[in-house]
Tab-separated table of C-alpha atoms and ligand atoms in Angstrom:
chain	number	residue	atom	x	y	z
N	1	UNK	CA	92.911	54.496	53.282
N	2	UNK	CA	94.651	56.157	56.012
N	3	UNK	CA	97.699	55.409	56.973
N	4	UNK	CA	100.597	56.996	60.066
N	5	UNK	CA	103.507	57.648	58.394
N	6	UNK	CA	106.620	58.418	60.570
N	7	UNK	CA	107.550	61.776	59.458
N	8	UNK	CA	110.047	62.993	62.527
N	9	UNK	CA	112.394	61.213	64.724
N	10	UNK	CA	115.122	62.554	67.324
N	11	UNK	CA	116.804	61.157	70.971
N	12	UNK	CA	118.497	62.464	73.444
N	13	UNK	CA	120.696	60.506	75.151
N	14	UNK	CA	122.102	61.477	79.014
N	15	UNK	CA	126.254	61.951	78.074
N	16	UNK	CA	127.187	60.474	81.358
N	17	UNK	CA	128.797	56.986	80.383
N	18	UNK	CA	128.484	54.469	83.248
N	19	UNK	CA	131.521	51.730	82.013
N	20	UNK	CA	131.695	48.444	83.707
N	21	UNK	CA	134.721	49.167	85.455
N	22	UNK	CA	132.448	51.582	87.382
N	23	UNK	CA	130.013	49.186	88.325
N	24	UNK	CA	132.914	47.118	89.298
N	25	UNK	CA	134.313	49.438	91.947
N	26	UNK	CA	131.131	48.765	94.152
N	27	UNK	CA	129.597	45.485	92.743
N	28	UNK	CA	131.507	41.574	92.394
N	29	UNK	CA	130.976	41.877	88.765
N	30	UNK	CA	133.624	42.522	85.372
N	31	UNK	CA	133.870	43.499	82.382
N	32	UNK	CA	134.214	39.727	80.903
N	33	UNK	CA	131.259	38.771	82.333
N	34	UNK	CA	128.791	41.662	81.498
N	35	UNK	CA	130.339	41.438	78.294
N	36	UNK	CA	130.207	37.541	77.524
N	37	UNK	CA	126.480	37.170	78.711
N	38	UNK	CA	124.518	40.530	77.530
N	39	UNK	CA	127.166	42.340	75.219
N	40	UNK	CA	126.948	45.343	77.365
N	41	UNK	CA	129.680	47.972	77.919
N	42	UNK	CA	128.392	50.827	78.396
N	43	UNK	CA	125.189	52.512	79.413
N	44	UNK	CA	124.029	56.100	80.276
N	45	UNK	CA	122.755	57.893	83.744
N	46	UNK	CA	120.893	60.821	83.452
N	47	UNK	CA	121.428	64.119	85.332
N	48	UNK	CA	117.597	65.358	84.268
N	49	UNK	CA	114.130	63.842	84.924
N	50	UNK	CA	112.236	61.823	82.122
N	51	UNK	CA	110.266	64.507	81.064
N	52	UNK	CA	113.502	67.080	80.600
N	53	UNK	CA	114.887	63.906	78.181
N	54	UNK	CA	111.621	63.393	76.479
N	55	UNK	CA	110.923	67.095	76.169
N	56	UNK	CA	114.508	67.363	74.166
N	57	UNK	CA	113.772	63.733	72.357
N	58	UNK	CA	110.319	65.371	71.388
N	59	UNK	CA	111.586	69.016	70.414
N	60	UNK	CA	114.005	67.315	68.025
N	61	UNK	CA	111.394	64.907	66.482
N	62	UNK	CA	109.257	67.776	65.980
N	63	UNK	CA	111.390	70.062	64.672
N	64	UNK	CA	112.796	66.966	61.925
N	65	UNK	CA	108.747	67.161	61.342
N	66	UNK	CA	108.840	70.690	60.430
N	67	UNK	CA	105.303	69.907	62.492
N	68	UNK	CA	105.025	73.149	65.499
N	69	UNK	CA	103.962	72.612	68.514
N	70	UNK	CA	100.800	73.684	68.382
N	71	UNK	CA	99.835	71.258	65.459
N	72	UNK	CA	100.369	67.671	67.751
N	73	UNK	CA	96.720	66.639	68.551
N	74	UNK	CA	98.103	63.743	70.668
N	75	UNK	CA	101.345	62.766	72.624
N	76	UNK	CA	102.382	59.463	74.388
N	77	UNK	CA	104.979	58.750	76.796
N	78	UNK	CA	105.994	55.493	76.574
N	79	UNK	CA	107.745	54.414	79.816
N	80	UNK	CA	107.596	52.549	82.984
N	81	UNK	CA	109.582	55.321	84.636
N	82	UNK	CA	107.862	58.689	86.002
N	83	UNK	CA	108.732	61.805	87.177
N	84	UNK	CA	105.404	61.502	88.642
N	85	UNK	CA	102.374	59.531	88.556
N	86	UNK	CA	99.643	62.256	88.937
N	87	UNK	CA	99.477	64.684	86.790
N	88	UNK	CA	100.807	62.067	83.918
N	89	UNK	CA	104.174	62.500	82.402
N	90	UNK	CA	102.717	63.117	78.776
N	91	UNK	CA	100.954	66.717	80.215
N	92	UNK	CA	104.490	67.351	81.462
N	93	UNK	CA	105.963	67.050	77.878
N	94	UNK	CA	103.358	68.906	76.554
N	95	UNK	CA	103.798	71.919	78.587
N	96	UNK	CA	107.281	72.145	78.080
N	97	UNK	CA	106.888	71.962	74.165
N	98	UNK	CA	103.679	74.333	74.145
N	99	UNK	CA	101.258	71.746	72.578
N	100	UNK	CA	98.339	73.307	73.412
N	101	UNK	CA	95.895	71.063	71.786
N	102	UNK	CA	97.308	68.135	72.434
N	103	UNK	CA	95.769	65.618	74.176
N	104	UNK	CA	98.222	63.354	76.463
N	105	UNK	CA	98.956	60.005	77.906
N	106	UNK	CA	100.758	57.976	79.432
N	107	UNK	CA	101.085	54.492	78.400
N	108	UNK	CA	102.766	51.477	80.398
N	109	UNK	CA	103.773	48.074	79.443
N	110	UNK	CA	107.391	48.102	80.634
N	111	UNK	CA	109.798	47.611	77.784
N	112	UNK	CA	107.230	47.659	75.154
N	113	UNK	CA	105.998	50.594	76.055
N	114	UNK	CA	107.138	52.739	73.027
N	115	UNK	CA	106.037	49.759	70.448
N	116	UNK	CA	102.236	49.794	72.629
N	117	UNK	CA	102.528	53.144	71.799
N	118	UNK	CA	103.212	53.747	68.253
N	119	UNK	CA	100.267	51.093	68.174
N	120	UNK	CA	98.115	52.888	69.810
N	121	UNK	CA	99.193	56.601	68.296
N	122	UNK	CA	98.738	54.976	64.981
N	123	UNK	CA	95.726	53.031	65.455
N	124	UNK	CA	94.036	57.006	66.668
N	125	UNK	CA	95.314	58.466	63.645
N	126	UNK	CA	93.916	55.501	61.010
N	127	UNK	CA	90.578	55.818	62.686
N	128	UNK	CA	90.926	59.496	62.116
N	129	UNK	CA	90.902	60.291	66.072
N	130	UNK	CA	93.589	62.563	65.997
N	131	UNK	CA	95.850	63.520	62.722
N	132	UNK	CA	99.456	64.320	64.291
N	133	UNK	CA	100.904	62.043	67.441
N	134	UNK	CA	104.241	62.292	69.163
N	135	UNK	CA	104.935	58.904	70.684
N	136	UNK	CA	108.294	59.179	73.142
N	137	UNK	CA	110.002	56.125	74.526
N	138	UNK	CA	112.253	56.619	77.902
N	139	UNK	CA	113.348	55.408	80.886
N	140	UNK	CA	115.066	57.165	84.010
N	141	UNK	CA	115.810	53.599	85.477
N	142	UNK	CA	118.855	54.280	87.438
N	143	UNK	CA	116.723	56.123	90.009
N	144	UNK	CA	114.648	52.806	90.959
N	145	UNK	CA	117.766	50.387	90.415
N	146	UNK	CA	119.009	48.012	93.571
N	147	UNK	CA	122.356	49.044	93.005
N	148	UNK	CA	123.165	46.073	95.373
N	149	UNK	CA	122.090	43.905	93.141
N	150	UNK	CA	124.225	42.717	90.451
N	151	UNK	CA	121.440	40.665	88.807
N	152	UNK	CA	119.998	43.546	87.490
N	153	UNK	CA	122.225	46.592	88.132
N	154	UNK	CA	124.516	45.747	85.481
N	155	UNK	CA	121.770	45.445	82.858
N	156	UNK	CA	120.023	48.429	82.872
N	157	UNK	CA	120.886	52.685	81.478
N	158	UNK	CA	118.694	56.122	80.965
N	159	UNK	CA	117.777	57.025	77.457
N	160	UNK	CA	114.741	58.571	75.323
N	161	UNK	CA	113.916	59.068	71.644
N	162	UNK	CA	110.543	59.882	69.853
N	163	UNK	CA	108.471	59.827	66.576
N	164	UNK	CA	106.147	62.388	64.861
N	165	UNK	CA	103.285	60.617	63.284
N	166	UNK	CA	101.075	61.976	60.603
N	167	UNK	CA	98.147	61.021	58.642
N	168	UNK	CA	98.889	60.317	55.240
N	169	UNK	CA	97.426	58.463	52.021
N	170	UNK	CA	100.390	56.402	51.318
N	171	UNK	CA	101.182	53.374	52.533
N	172	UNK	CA	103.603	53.923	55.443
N	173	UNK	CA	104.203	53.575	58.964
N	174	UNK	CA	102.657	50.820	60.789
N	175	UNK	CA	101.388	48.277	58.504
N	176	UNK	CA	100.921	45.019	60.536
N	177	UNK	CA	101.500	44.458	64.609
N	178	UNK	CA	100.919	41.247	66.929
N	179	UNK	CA	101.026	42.195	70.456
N	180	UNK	CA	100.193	40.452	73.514
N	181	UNK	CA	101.264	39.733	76.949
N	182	UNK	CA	101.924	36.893	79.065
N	183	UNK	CA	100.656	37.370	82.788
N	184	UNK	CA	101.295	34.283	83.708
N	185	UNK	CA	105.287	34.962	83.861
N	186	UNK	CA	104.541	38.563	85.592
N	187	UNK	CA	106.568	37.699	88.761
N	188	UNK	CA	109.507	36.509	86.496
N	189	UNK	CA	110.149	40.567	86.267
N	190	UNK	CA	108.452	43.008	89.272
N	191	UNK	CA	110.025	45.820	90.574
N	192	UNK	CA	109.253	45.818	94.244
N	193	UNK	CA	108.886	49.091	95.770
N	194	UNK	CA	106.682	51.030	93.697
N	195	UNK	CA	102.781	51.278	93.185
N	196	UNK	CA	99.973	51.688	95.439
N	197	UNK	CA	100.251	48.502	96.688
N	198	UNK	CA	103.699	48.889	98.513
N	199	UNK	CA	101.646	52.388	100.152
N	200	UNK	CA	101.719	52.944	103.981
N	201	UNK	CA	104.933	50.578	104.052
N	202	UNK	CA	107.500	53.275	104.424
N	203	UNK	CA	109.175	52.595	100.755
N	204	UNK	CA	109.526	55.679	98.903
N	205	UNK	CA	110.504	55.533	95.324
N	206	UNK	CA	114.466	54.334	94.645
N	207	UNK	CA	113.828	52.055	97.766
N	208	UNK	CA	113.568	49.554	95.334
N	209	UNK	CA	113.791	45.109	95.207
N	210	UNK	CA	113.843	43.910	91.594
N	211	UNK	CA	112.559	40.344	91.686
N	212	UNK	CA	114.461	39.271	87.905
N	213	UNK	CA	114.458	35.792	86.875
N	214	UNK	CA	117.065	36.434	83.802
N	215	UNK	CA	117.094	32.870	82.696
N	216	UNK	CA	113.183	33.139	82.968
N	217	UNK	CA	112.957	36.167	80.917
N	218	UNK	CA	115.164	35.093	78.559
N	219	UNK	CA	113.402	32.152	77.042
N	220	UNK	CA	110.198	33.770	77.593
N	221	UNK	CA	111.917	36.647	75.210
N	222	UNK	CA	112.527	34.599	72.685
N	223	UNK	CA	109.687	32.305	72.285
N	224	UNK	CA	107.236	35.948	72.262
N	225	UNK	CA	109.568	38.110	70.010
N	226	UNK	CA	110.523	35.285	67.671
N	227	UNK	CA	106.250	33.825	67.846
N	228	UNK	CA	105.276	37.419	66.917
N	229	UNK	CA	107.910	38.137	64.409
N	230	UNK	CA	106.464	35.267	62.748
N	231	UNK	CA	103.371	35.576	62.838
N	232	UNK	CA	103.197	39.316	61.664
N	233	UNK	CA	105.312	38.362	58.931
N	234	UNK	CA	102.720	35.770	57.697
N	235	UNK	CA	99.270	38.033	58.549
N	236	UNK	CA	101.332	40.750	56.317
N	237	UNK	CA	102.749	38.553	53.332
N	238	UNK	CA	106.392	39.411	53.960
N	239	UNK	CA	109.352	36.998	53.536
N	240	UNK	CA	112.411	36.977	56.191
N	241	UNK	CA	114.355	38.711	53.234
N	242	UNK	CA	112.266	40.943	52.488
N	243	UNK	CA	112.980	42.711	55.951
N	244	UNK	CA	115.818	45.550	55.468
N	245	UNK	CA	116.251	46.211	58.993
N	246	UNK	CA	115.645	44.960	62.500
N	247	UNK	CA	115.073	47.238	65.107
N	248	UNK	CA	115.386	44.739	68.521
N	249	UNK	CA	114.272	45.228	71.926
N	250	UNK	CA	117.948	45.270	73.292
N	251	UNK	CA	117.894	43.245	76.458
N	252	UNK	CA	120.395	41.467	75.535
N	253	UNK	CA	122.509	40.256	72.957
N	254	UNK	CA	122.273	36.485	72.996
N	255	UNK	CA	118.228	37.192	72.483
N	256	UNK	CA	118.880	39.456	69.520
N	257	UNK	CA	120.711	37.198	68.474
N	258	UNK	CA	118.336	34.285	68.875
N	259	UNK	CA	115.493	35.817	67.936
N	260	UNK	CA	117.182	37.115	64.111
N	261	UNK	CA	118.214	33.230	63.605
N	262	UNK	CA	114.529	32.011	64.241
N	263	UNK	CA	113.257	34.663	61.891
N	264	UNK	CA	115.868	33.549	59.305
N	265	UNK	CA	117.350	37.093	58.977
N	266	UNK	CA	121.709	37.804	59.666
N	267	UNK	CA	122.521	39.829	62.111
N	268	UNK	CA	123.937	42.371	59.329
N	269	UNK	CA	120.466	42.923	59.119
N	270	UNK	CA	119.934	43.859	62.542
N	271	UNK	CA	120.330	47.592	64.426
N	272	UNK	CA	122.590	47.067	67.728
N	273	UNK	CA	122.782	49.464	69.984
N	274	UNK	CA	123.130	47.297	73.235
N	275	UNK	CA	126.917	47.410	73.963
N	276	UNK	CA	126.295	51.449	73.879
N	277	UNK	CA	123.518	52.260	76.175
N	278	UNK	CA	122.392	48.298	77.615
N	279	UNK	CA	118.793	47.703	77.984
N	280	UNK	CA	116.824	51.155	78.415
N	281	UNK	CA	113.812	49.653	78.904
N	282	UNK	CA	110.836	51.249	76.198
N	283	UNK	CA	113.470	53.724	75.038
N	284	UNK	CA	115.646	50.909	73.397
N	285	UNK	CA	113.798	50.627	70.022
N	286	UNK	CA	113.131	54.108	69.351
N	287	UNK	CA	116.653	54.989	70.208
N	288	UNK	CA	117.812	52.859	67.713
N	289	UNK	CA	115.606	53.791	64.833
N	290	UNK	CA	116.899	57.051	65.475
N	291	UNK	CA	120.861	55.801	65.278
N	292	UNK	CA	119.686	53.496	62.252
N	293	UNK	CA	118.099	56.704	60.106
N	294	UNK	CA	121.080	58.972	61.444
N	295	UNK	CA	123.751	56.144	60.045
N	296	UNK	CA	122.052	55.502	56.619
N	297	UNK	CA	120.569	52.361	57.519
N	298	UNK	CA	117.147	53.526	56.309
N	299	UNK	CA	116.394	53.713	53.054
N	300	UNK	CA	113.605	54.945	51.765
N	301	UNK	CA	110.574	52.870	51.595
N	302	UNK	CA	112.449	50.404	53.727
N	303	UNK	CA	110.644	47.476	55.879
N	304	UNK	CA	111.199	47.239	59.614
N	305	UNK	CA	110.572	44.646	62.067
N	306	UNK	CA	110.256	46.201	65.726
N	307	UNK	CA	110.252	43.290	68.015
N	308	UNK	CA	110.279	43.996	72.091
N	309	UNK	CA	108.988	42.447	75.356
N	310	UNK	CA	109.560	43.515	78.582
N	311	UNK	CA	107.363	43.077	81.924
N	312	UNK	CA	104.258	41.824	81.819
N	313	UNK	CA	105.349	39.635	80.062
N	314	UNK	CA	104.337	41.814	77.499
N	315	UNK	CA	105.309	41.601	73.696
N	316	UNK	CA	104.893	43.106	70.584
N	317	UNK	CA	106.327	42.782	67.019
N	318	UNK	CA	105.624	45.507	64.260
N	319	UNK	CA	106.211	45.811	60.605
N	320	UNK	CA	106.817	49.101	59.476
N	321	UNK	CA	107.001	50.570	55.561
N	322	UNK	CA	109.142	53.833	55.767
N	323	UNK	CA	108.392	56.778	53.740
N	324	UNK	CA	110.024	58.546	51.125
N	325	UNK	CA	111.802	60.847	53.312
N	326	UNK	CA	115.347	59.657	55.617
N	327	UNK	CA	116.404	63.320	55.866
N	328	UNK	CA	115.133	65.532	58.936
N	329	UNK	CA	113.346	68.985	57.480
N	330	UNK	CA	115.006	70.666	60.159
N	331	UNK	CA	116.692	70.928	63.925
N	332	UNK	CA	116.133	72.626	66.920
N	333	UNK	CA	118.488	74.164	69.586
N	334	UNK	CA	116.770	72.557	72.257
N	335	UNK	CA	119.491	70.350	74.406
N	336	UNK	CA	119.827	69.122	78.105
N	337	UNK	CA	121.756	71.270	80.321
N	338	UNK	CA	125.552	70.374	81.166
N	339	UNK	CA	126.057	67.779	83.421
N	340	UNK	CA	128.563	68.374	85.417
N	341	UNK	CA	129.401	65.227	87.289
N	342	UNK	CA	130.196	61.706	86.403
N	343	UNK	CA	127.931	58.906	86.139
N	344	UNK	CA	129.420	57.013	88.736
N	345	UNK	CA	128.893	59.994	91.287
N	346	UNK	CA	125.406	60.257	90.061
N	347	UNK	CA	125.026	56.370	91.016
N	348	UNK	CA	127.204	56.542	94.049
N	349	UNK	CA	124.808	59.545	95.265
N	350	UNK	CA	121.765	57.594	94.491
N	351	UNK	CA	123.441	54.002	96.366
N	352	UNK	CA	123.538	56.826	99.141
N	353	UNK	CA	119.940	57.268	99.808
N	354	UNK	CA	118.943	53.548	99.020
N	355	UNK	CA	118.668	51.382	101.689
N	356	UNK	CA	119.151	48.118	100.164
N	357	UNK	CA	119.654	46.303	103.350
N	358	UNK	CA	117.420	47.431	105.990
N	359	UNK	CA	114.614	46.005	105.035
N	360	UNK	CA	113.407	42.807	104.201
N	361	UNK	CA	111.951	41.445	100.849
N	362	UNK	CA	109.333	40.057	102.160
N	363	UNK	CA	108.194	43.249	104.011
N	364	UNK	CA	107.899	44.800	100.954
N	365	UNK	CA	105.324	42.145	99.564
N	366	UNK	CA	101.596	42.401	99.850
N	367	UNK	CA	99.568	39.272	99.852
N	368	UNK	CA	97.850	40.047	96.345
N	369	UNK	CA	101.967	40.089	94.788
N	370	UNK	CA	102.965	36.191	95.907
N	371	UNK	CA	102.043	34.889	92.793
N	372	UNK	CA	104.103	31.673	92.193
N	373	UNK	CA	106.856	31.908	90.160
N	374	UNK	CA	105.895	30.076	86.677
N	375	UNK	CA	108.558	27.314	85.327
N	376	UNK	CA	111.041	28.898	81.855
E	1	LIG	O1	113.987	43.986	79.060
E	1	LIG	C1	113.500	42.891	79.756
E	1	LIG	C2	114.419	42.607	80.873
E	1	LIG	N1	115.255	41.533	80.971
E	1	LIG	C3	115.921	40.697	80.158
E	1	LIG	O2	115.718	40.669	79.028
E	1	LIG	C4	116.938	39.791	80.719
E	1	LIG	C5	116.891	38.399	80.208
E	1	LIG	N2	117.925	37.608	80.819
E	1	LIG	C6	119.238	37.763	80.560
E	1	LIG	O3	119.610	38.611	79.781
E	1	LIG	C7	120.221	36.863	81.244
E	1	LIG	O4	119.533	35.798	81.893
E	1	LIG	C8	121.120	37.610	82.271
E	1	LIG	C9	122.095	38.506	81.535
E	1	LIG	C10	120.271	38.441	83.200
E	1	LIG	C11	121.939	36.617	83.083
E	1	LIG	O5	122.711	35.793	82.244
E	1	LIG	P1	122.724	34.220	82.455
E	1	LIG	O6	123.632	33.678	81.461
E	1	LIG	O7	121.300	33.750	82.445
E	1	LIG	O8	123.392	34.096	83.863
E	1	LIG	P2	122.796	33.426	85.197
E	1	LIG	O9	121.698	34.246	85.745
E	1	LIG	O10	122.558	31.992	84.928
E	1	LIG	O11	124.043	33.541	86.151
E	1	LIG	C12	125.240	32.803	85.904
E	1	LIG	C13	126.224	33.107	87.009
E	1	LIG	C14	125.635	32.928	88.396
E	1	LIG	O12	126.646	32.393	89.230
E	1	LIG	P3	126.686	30.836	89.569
E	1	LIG	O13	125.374	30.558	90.247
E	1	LIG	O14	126.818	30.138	88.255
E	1	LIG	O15	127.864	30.721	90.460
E	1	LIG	C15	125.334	34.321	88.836
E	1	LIG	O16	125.357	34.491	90.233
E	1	LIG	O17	126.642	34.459	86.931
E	1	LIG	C16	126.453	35.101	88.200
E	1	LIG	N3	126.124	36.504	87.977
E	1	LIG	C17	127.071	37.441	87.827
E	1	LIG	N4	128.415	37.374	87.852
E	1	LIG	C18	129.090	38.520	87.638
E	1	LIG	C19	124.905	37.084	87.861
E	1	LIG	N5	125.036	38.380	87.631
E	1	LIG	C20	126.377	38.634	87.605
E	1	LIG	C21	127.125	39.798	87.398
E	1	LIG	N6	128.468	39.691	87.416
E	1	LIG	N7	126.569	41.004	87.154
């Protein structure tokens, strides 16, 4: 049987740190209460477009590989954040790296859209589709944040990481996922502003409402993470201790949290990366496989549990055997350029061009988009 075994991994992470005390100087917010309710500190802004931080993210993941360029028959770029729509972000990546062959796509479902990804990348490769994937998560959500809004402003940071998959013989990679999405809750989490459907109205992208029902989300979060975790942990045989690591959607604390009690596993067993970088969207879980191989918290042959939702409501949760290998083969030079300002100018320059207060919300809403807002 064939399997995808995860044979490359690398991130790359905007260095502009956006504290709370910054979002404090233009938003009635602290640093108790970000801290108290979503055990946020810090996240990042980037100074590049997506594809510049997958391109990097991808370059490094390849080169841990030892797999060129020109051997990647597929890449995916998992994000709800693009550079542009048409030509896809993927094609973008793959010019930059010089995968020739490669075909690419882009792949959307919000927050999960790394873990719909690896799904999909190794799903190709089992079936014998394609032999080598890269599958990037990232998000460039500062650029399409309300910065007036503290609802959602304080939750969200830039970020990207990827995986090289190969085929291989042994068991390894992705060995069980439940995924699945709950449309019912889809106006719980909309950014209004962007899509077709918002065309001819005048919004251009940034120009952004984010309708975000946290309390909504939140138990929505749970019940799909914790329902899935369950489930794929029954379809696959496994036992809540026979997990080594967790690597969480990080949304927010209190729901990592949650969601490790109801699958019976401590939180020592759980990757955090959440107080670092808050929620970055579908580059949170690759991210933080990356930190957990880079800090020794992979072992070889270990067993993860990716859990994740995002909007949608979609969800996914993923078992995955690592291989033999916790070492990268090699590096690459490749890096962002300097950034030479701080991440509160960067934000202050975007808050600039937004005009969160000229226009109303429900100018921005097409008839097709009032769904009614469903009940936690
Ligand atoms: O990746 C998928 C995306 N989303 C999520 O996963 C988010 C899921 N939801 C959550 O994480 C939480 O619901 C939030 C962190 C968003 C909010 O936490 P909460 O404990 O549910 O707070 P709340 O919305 O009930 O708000 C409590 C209070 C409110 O004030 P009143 O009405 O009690 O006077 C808010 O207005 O906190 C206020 N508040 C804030 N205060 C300071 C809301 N945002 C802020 C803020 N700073 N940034």
């Amino acid at each position: 049987m064939t399997y995808a075994a995860i044979t490359g991994w690398g991130a790359c992470m905007p260095p502009a740190v956006l504290t709370n005390a910054d979002l404090a100087t233009f938003l009635d917010t602290s640093d108790d209460w970000i801290i108290s309710r979503t055990g946020m500190k810090e996240r990042r802004v980037s100074h590049v477009p997506a594809i510049e931080l997958s391109t990097v993210a991808a370059a490094r993941a390849l080169a841990c590989a030892n797999l060129p360029a020109d051997d990647v028959d597929l890449i995916i770029y998992g994000s709800c954040s693009y550079d542009e729509a048409v030509p896809n972000c993927a094609s973008g990546v793959q010019l930059n790296l010089g995968a020739t062959h490669a075909a690419s796509m882009d792949v959307n479902t919000a927050c999960t859209s790394f873990l719909y990804g690896l799904i999909t990348a190794t799903a190709m490769i089992r079936t014998g589709v394609v032999k080598n994937a890269v599958v990037i998560g990232v998000e460039l959500i500062t650029h399409y944040m309300d910065w007036s809004d503290r609802n959602v402003a304080v939750l969200f940071g830039d970020g990207a990481a990827a995986v090289v998959l190969q085929a291989s013989e042994k068991e390894s990679g992705v060995i069980g996922s439940i995924i699945g999405c709950n449309a019912e809750a889809r106006p719980s989490l909309r950014v209004r502003g962007i899509g077709c459907g918002y065309a001819g109205r005048g919004i251009t992208l940034g120009d952004t409402i984010w309708d975000f029902d946290g309390q909504v989300i939140f138990k929505r979060a749970v019940k799909a993470m914790s329902g899935a975790s369950a489930r794929v942990m029954q379809e696959c045989g496994v036992t809540a201790g026979q997990i080594d690591l967790v690597v969480p959607h990080q949304a927010n604390l209190r729901i990592i949290e949650s969601v490790a009690k109801y699958a019976g596993i401590p939180m020592e067993r759980v990757m955090l990366t959440v107080q670092k970088y808050g929620n970055m969207s579908a580059a949170t879980v690759p991210v933080a496989l990356v930190e957990a191989l880079e800090t020794g918290r992979v072992k070889p042959g270990s067993l993860l549990l990716m859990t994740g939702f995002g909007g949608g409501l979609t969800w996914a949760s993923l078992l995955v055997r690592w291989g033999d290998r916790v070492t990268p083969l090699g590096a690459t030079d490749r890096a962002l350029p300097p950034c030479t300002k701080t991440a509160l100018e960067m934000v202050n320059e975007i808050r600039a061009k937004q005009d969160p207060h000229g226009r109303s919300a429900a100018g921005l809403m097409s008839a097709e988009f009032t769904e009614k807002q469903p009940a936690g």
